[in-house]
Tab-separated table of C-alpha atoms in Angstrom:
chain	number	residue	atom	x	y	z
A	14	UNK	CA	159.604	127.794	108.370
A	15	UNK	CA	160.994	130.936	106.619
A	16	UNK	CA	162.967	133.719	108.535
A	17	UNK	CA	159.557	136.425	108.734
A	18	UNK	CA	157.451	133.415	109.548
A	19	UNK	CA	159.799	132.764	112.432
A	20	UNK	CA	160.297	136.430	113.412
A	21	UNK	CA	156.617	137.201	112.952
A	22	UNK	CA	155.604	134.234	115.753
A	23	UNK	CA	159.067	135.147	117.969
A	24	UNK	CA	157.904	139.071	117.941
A	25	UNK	CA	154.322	137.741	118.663
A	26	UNK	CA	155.141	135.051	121.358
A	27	UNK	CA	157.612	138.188	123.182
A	28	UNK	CA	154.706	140.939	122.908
A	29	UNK	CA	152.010	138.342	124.783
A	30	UNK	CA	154.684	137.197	127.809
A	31	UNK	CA	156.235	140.559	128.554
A	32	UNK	CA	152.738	142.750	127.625
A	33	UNK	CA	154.531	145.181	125.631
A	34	UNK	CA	152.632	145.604	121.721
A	35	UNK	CA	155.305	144.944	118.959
A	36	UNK	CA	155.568	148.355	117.868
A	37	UNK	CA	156.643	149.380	120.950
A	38	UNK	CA	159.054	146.528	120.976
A	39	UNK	CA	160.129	147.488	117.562
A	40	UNK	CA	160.567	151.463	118.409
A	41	UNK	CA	163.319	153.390	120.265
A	42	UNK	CA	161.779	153.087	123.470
A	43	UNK	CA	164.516	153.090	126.119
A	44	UNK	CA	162.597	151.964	129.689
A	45	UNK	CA	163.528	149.299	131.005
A	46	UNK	CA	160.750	146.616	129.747
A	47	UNK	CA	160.725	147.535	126.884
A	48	UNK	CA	164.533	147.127	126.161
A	49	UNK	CA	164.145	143.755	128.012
A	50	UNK	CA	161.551	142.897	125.378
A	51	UNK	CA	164.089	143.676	122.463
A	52	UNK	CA	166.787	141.532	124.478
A	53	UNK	CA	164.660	138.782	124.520
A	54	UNK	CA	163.463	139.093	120.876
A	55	UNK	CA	166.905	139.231	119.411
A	56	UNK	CA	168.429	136.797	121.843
A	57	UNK	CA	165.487	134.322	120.893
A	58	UNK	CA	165.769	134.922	117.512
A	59	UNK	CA	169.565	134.019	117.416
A	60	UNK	CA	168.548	130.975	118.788
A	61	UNK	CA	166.401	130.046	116.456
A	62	UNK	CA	169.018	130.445	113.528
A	63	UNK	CA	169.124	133.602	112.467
A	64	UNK	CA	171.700	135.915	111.703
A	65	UNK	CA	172.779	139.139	113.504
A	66	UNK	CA	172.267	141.247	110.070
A	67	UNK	CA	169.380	138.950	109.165
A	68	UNK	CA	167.904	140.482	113.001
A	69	UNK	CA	168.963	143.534	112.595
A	70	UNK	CA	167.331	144.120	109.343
A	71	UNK	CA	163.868	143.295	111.082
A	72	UNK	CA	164.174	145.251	113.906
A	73	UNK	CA	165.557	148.263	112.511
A	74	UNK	CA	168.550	148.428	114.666
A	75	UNK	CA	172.157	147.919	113.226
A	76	UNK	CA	174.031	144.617	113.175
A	77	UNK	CA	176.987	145.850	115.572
A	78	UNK	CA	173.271	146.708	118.108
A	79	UNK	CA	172.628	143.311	117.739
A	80	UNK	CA	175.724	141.590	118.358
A	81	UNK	CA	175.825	143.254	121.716
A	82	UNK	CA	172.071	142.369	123.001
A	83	UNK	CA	172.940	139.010	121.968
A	84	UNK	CA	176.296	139.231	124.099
A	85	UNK	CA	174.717	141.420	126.684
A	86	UNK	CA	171.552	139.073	127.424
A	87	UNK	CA	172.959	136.775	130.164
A	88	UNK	CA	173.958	139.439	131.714
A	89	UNK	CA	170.660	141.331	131.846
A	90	UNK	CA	169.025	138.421	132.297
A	91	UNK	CA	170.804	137.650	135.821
A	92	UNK	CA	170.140	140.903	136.984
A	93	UNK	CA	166.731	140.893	135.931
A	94	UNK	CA	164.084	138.441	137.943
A	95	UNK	CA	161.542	138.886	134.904
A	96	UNK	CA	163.215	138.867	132.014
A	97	UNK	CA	164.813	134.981	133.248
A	98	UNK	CA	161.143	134.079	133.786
A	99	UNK	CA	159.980	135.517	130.559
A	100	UNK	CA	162.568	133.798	129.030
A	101	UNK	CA	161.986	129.969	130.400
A	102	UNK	CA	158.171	130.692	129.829
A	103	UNK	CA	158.631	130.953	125.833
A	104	UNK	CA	161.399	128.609	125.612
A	105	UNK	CA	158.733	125.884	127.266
A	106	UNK	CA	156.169	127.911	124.610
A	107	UNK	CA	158.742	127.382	121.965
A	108	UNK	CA	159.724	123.313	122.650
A	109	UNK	CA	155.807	122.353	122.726
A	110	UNK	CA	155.674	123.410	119.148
């Protein structure tokens, strides 16, 4: 799988589990869901391989942005309730592909 082919179904899978449409995701939008959203999407797309500038260059953010969502998540992610179960739902979503 190539890196848009994996950002294109990461974005997607994010956008149906949190409710929030990928533009919105992808825009400067600064409530709370929908910076949880971008959390998720870079943090899941680190996972998956790819590289802070590589992320950055999809979302439209800059690299140094990235690096600290991707250090930042745990953190947000224990102080948020959704966000944890967003997360386990596409990581199940993610291992029965």
């Amino acid at each position: 799988m190539c890196k848009s082919e994996i950002f294109a179904e990461t974005i997607n899978l994010v956008s149906r589990e949190t409710e929030i449409p990928v533009n919105q995701i992808l825009s400067s939008k600064k409530d709370t869901e929908t910076v949880d959203a971008r959390y998720l999407l870079v943090s899941l797309l680190s996972d998956r391989g790819m590289y802070p500038s590589q992320i950055a260059s999809h979302i439209n953010k800059t690299k140094r942005a990235v690096n600290y969502m991707i250090t930042n998540f745990r953190m947000r992610m224990e102080s948020g309730k959704m966000l944890r179960i967003y997360w386990e739902n596409i990581r199940k979503s993610l291992g029965s592909n």
